[in-house]
Amino acid sequence: MPFLTQLADVARRTGHPVTEVGGWKTRGHGPQPEVKGIVCHHTAGPAAGGDYPSLAVVRDGRPGLDGPLSHFGLGRSGHVYVIAAGRCWHNAPSTSPQHTNSSSIGIEAENDGSQPWPAVQLDAYRKLCAELCREFGLPASRVKAHREVNTAKPDPHSIDMNDFRAAVAALVNGAPAPGPTGPPGPTWTEDILRELPLIRLGDDNYDVKTVRGCLFARGHVPPTVYAGIQDGLEGWLKTTQCDNGLVELVRGFQRAEGIDEDGLVGPATWAPLLRV
Ligand SMILES: [Zn+2]
């Protein structure tokens, strides 16, 4: 089996928003040899910090374990992050031959390991598993908690996997899902995204100031950037021109978010810039 470049399309069938994390189609510890099972995880990431603060760790790894750590990330809002199309280090050693790194897909859902699961995130979790079962011809019984196939692991916490699998099976068979159904309505961010222009090098308008303000608010503007500017930070924030310095900061932000580092502020970059 090659790299699983269909995973983003599979995720979109859930009806939940999907972000294709830059480079995902060729990311992996080699290609995925086969898909016989699905393993559900929680990230044990920070309790706060936005929708999917574990993105960089899941994509790049942590000391002692290289990334990618799973194919998918699942944000608290039900947003699906497609991180890798190749093999990921999400379950070793496995007690099940269908759920090894080489034989299964991993989903890392954001949760600190004890906080309640938002209903919308559980809805997306079930639907993503159901669409993966459909895509790879798997019964819902092949969806396992990490703790079911690796006795040293606790995740994902507090999800009754028998109930979860029953819901996945109902979805695969076309029955309505229990609990919240359908994608969430558009957020205020999605509404205003349609109004915002593409910002690129050389542009000179009011929206450039919005980019500057968002980058600063998100901690992507080190003091060295405005140290030599008249009025310092205030002067920098008021500048309406998109210069090389700003484009470099945009690239840094895009790198941190795992989206394409093109230096352009379009919908894919406006969304995380404006995320509440
Ligand atoms: Zn796990």
Short mmCIF file of C-alpha atoms and ligand atoms in Angstrom, two decimals:
data_model
loop_
_atom_site.label_atom_id
_atom_site.label_comp_id
_atom_site.label_asym_id
_atom_site.label_seq_id
_atom_site.Cartn_x
_atom_site.Cartn_y
_atom_site.Cartn_z
CA MET A 1 0.00 0.00 0.00
CA PRO A 2 1.42 3.43 -0.87
CA PHE A 3 1.07 6.67 1.02
CA LEU A 4 -2.60 7.13 1.91
CA THR A 5 -3.20 10.34 -0.01
CA GLN A 6 -6.98 9.84 0.11
CA LEU A 7 -7.12 10.52 3.86
CA ALA A 8 -8.14 14.19 3.54
CA ASP A 9 -11.08 13.28 1.30
CA VAL A 10 -12.09 10.56 3.72
CA ALA A 11 -11.99 13.08 6.58
CA ARG A 12 -14.11 15.59 4.65
CA ARG A 13 -16.91 13.02 4.37
CA THR A 14 -17.46 13.49 8.12
CA GLY A 15 -18.85 16.97 7.44
CA HIS A 16 -16.47 18.40 10.03
CA PRO A 17 -13.83 20.98 9.01
CA VAL A 18 -10.54 19.56 7.77
CA THR A 19 -7.05 21.06 7.69
CA GLU A 20 -4.43 19.43 5.49
CA VAL A 21 -1.24 19.97 7.46
CA GLY A 22 1.54 21.07 5.09
CA GLY A 23 3.57 18.15 3.73
CA TRP A 24 1.16 15.46 4.94
CA LYS A 25 1.02 13.51 1.68
CA THR A 26 4.66 12.47 1.93
CA ARG A 27 5.01 12.48 5.73
CA GLY A 28 5.55 9.13 7.41
CA HIS A 29 8.08 6.55 8.47
CA GLY A 30 7.90 5.18 4.94
CA PRO A 31 4.58 4.34 3.29
CA GLN A 32 1.74 2.70 5.22
CA PRO A 33 2.12 -1.06 4.59
CA GLU A 34 -1.52 -1.94 5.26
CA VAL A 35 -4.68 -0.80 7.09
CA LYS A 36 -6.35 -3.51 9.17
CA GLY A 37 -7.40 -1.43 12.16
CA ILE A 38 -7.88 2.00 13.73
CA VAL A 39 -6.43 3.08 17.07
CA CYS A 40 -8.01 5.90 19.08
CA HIS A 41 -5.79 8.01 21.33
CA HIS A 42 -5.86 11.15 23.42
CA THR A 43 -2.90 13.51 23.18
CA ALA A 44 -2.37 14.11 26.92
CA GLY A 45 -1.56 17.62 25.72
CA PRO A 46 -2.16 20.94 27.48
CA ALA A 47 -5.58 21.53 29.03
CA ALA A 48 -5.88 24.89 27.24
CA GLY A 49 -4.16 26.51 24.27
CA GLY A 50 -6.75 26.39 21.54
CA ASP A 51 -8.22 23.73 19.32
CA TYR A 52 -5.23 21.47 18.73
CA PRO A 53 -2.16 22.62 20.66
CA SER A 54 -0.52 19.18 20.23
CA LEU A 55 -0.15 19.61 16.47
CA ALA A 56 3.59 20.23 16.46
CA VAL A 57 4.27 17.26 18.75
CA VAL A 58 2.12 14.86 16.74
CA ARG A 59 3.68 16.05 13.50
CA ASP A 60 7.32 16.37 14.58
CA GLY A 61 7.59 14.00 17.53
CA ARG A 62 9.05 14.42 20.98
CA PRO A 63 12.42 13.57 22.53
CA GLY A 64 12.97 9.87 22.02
CA LEU A 65 10.23 9.41 19.43
CA ASP A 66 10.30 10.96 15.96
CA GLY A 67 7.13 12.24 14.33
CA PRO A 68 4.74 11.73 12.81
CA LEU A 69 3.02 10.14 15.77
CA SER A 70 -0.38 9.65 14.10
CA HIS A 71 -2.15 10.09 10.79
CA PHE A 72 -4.87 12.35 12.17
CA GLY A 73 -5.27 14.94 14.86
CA LEU A 74 -8.72 15.76 16.19
CA GLY A 75 -9.31 19.19 17.71
CA ARG A 76 -11.64 20.01 20.57
CA SER A 77 -14.03 21.63 18.06
CA GLY A 78 -14.28 18.50 15.93
CA HIS A 79 -11.79 19.94 13.43
CA VAL A 80 -9.81 17.16 11.73
CA TYR A 81 -6.08 17.70 11.05
CA VAL A 82 -4.60 15.44 8.38
CA ILE A 83 -0.98 15.05 9.45
CA ALA A 84 0.55 12.06 7.67
CA ALA A 85 -0.18 9.68 4.80
CA GLY A 86 2.57 7.22 5.70
CA ARG A 87 3.34 5.01 8.67
CA CYS A 88 3.20 6.67 12.09
CA TRP A 89 4.63 5.72 15.46
CA HIS A 90 1.41 5.58 17.46
CA ASN A 91 1.27 2.07 18.92
CA ALA A 92 4.21 -0.15 19.81
CA PRO A 93 4.26 -2.75 21.10
CA SER A 94 0.76 -3.81 20.07
CA THR A 95 -1.07 -6.79 21.53
CA SER A 96 -3.12 -7.01 18.32
CA PRO A 97 -1.62 -7.76 14.89
CA GLN A 98 -4.29 -5.55 13.28
CA HIS A 99 -3.27 -2.54 15.35
CA THR A 100 0.49 -2.24 14.95
CA ASN A 101 2.13 0.84 13.47
CA SER A 102 2.40 -1.01 10.17
CA SER A 103 -1.17 -2.27 10.10
CA SER A 104 -3.29 0.54 11.53
CA ILE A 105 -4.25 4.20 11.39
CA GLY A 106 -3.83 6.38 14.48
CA ILE A 107 -6.05 9.27 15.58
CA GLU A 108 -4.74 11.57 18.32
CA ALA A 109 -7.64 13.54 19.82
CA GLU A 110 -6.81 16.64 21.85
CA ASN A 111 -7.49 16.03 25.54
CA ASP A 112 -5.30 16.43 28.58
CA GLY A 113 -6.25 13.00 29.85
CA SER A 114 -8.95 13.96 32.31
CA GLN A 115 -11.07 16.81 30.94
CA PRO A 116 -14.59 16.12 29.63
CA TRP A 117 -14.92 15.45 25.90
CA PRO A 118 -16.88 18.10 23.98
CA ALA A 119 -19.89 16.54 22.23
CA VAL A 120 -18.81 17.93 18.87
CA GLN A 121 -15.38 16.31 19.22
CA LEU A 122 -16.91 12.91 20.04
CA ASP A 123 -19.24 13.29 17.08
CA ALA A 124 -16.29 13.92 14.78
CA TYR A 125 -14.36 11.04 16.38
CA ARG A 126 -17.12 8.53 15.62
CA LYS A 127 -17.68 9.84 12.12
CA LEU A 128 -13.98 9.80 11.25
CA CYS A 129 -13.72 6.18 12.43
CA ALA A 130 -16.84 5.29 10.45
CA GLU A 131 -15.53 6.87 7.25
CA LEU A 132 -12.19 5.10 7.69
CA CYS A 133 -14.00 1.77 8.18
CA ARG A 134 -15.90 2.41 4.95
CA GLU A 135 -12.78 3.43 3.05
CA PHE A 136 -10.70 0.43 4.08
CA GLY A 137 -13.51 -2.15 4.28
CA LEU A 138 -13.17 -2.69 8.03
CA PRO A 139 -15.86 -3.74 10.52
CA ALA A 140 -16.43 -1.40 13.46
CA SER A 141 -14.90 -4.07 15.69
CA ARG A 142 -11.48 -3.09 14.30
CA VAL A 143 -11.76 0.33 15.97
CA LYS A 144 -9.83 0.03 19.23
CA ALA A 145 -8.81 2.26 22.09
CA HIS A 146 -5.07 2.47 22.54
CA ARG A 147 -5.56 0.93 26.00
CA GLU A 148 -7.23 -2.10 24.41
CA VAL A 149 -4.22 -2.94 22.25
CA ASN A 150 -1.42 -1.75 24.53
CA THR A 151 -1.84 -2.57 28.20
CA ALA A 152 0.58 0.18 29.30
CA LYS A 153 -1.65 2.95 27.89
CA PRO A 154 -4.69 4.67 29.44
CA ASP A 155 -6.12 6.44 26.40
CA PRO A 156 -8.56 7.59 25.34
CA HIS A 157 -9.91 8.19 28.82
CA SER A 158 -13.54 7.66 29.83
CA ILE A 159 -14.83 6.63 26.40
CA ASP A 160 -16.85 3.39 26.58
CA MET A 161 -15.47 1.65 23.52
CA ASN A 162 -18.40 -0.76 23.19
CA ASP A 163 -20.79 2.19 22.95
CA PHE A 164 -18.35 3.96 20.64
CA ARG A 165 -18.09 0.97 18.30
CA ALA A 166 -21.87 0.55 18.27
CA ALA A 167 -22.20 4.17 17.16
CA VAL A 168 -19.52 3.68 14.49
CA ALA A 169 -21.28 0.54 13.23
CA ALA A 170 -24.57 2.45 13.00
CA LEU A 171 -22.85 5.16 10.97
CA VAL A 172 -21.20 2.65 8.65
CA ASN A 173 -24.61 1.08 8.10
CA GLY A 174 -26.14 4.45 7.33
CA ALA A 175 -28.17 4.90 10.50
CA PRO A 176 -28.27 8.34 12.12
CA ALA A 177 -25.58 8.90 14.71
CA PRO A 178 -26.58 9.11 18.35
CA GLY A 179 -25.91 12.43 20.01
CA PRO A 180 -25.19 15.61 18.05
CA THR A 181 -25.52 15.13 14.32
CA GLY A 182 -24.26 17.06 11.38
CA PRO A 183 -21.45 19.54 11.20
CA PRO A 184 -21.43 22.61 13.42
CA GLY A 185 -22.77 25.77 11.84
CA PRO A 186 -20.37 28.39 10.52
CA THR A 187 -18.54 30.28 13.21
CA TRP A 188 -18.07 34.04 13.19
CA THR A 189 -14.54 33.39 11.91
CA GLU A 190 -15.80 31.50 8.88
CA ASP A 191 -18.25 34.28 8.15
CA ILE A 192 -15.66 37.02 8.07
CA LEU A 193 -13.06 34.87 6.30
CA ARG A 194 -15.11 35.32 3.14
CA GLU A 195 -14.73 39.08 3.41
CA LEU A 196 -10.98 39.20 3.90
CA PRO A 197 -8.59 39.80 1.01
CA LEU A 198 -5.46 37.85 0.19
CA ILE A 199 -2.47 39.68 1.66
CA ARG A 200 0.89 39.39 -0.10
CA LEU A 201 4.25 41.13 -0.34
CA GLY A 202 3.87 44.75 -1.48
CA ASP A 203 0.21 45.13 -0.50
CA ASP A 204 -0.63 48.38 1.28
CA ASN A 205 -3.99 48.42 3.04
CA TYR A 206 -5.79 48.35 6.35
CA ASP A 207 -5.95 44.54 6.50
CA VAL A 208 -2.16 44.38 6.66
CA LYS A 209 -2.50 45.99 10.09
CA THR A 210 -4.91 43.23 11.09
CA VAL A 211 -2.27 40.66 10.14
CA ARG A 212 0.30 42.48 12.25
CA GLY A 213 -2.03 42.69 15.23
CA CYS A 214 -2.96 39.01 15.07
CA LEU A 215 0.68 37.92 14.79
CA PHE A 216 1.58 40.05 17.78
CA ALA A 217 -1.38 38.79 19.83
CA ARG A 218 -0.31 35.22 19.10
CA GLY A 219 3.26 35.81 20.21
CA HIS A 220 4.88 35.68 16.78
CA VAL A 221 6.48 39.13 16.88
CA PRO A 222 9.78 39.15 18.80
CA PRO A 223 10.87 42.58 20.14
CA THR A 224 13.83 42.62 17.74
CA VAL A 225 11.36 43.09 14.89
CA TYR A 226 10.24 46.54 16.02
CA ALA A 227 13.31 47.61 17.98
CA GLY A 228 14.60 49.93 15.24
CA ILE A 229 11.25 51.34 14.13
CA GLN A 230 9.92 54.80 14.92
CA ASP A 231 7.39 54.51 17.79
CA GLY A 232 8.52 50.91 18.32
CA LEU A 233 5.74 48.36 18.53
CA GLU A 234 3.02 50.96 18.04
CA GLY A 235 4.63 52.16 14.85
CA TRP A 236 5.14 48.62 13.61
CA LEU A 237 1.49 47.70 14.26
CA LYS A 238 0.26 50.78 12.36
CA THR A 239 2.26 50.07 9.20
CA THR A 240 -0.12 49.29 6.36
CA GLN A 241 2.50 47.95 3.97
CA CYS A 242 3.27 44.24 3.68
CA ASP A 243 7.07 44.15 3.61
CA ASN A 244 9.62 41.34 3.60
CA GLY A 245 9.85 41.37 7.37
CA LEU A 246 6.12 40.77 7.72
CA VAL A 247 6.19 37.98 5.13
CA GLU A 248 8.92 36.25 7.14
CA LEU A 249 6.79 36.45 10.29
CA VAL A 250 3.83 35.03 8.35
CA ARG A 251 6.01 32.11 7.24
CA GLY A 252 7.05 31.48 10.84
CA PHE A 253 3.41 31.45 11.91
CA GLN A 254 2.50 29.07 9.08
CA ARG A 255 5.35 26.76 10.08
CA ALA A 256 4.11 26.71 13.67
CA GLU A 257 0.56 25.95 12.49
CA GLY A 258 1.67 23.23 10.11
CA ILE A 259 0.23 24.88 7.03
CA ASP A 260 1.95 25.67 3.75
CA GLU A 261 4.75 28.21 4.23
CA ASP A 262 3.91 30.36 1.22
CA GLY A 263 4.04 33.69 3.07
CA LEU A 264 0.59 34.58 1.72
CA VAL A 265 -2.30 35.37 4.04
CA GLY A 266 -5.27 33.63 2.41
CA PRO A 267 -8.17 31.69 3.97
CA ALA A 268 -5.89 28.89 5.27
CA THR A 269 -3.80 31.42 7.21
CA TRP A 270 -6.53 33.89 8.15
CA ALA A 271 -8.42 31.11 9.94
CA PRO A 272 -5.75 30.27 12.54
CA LEU A 273 -4.76 33.96 12.80
CA LEU A 274 -8.31 34.87 13.80
CA ARG A 275 -9.16 31.74 15.76
CA VAL A 276 -10.69 32.55 19.12
ZN ZN B 1 -2.18 6.61 22.68
#
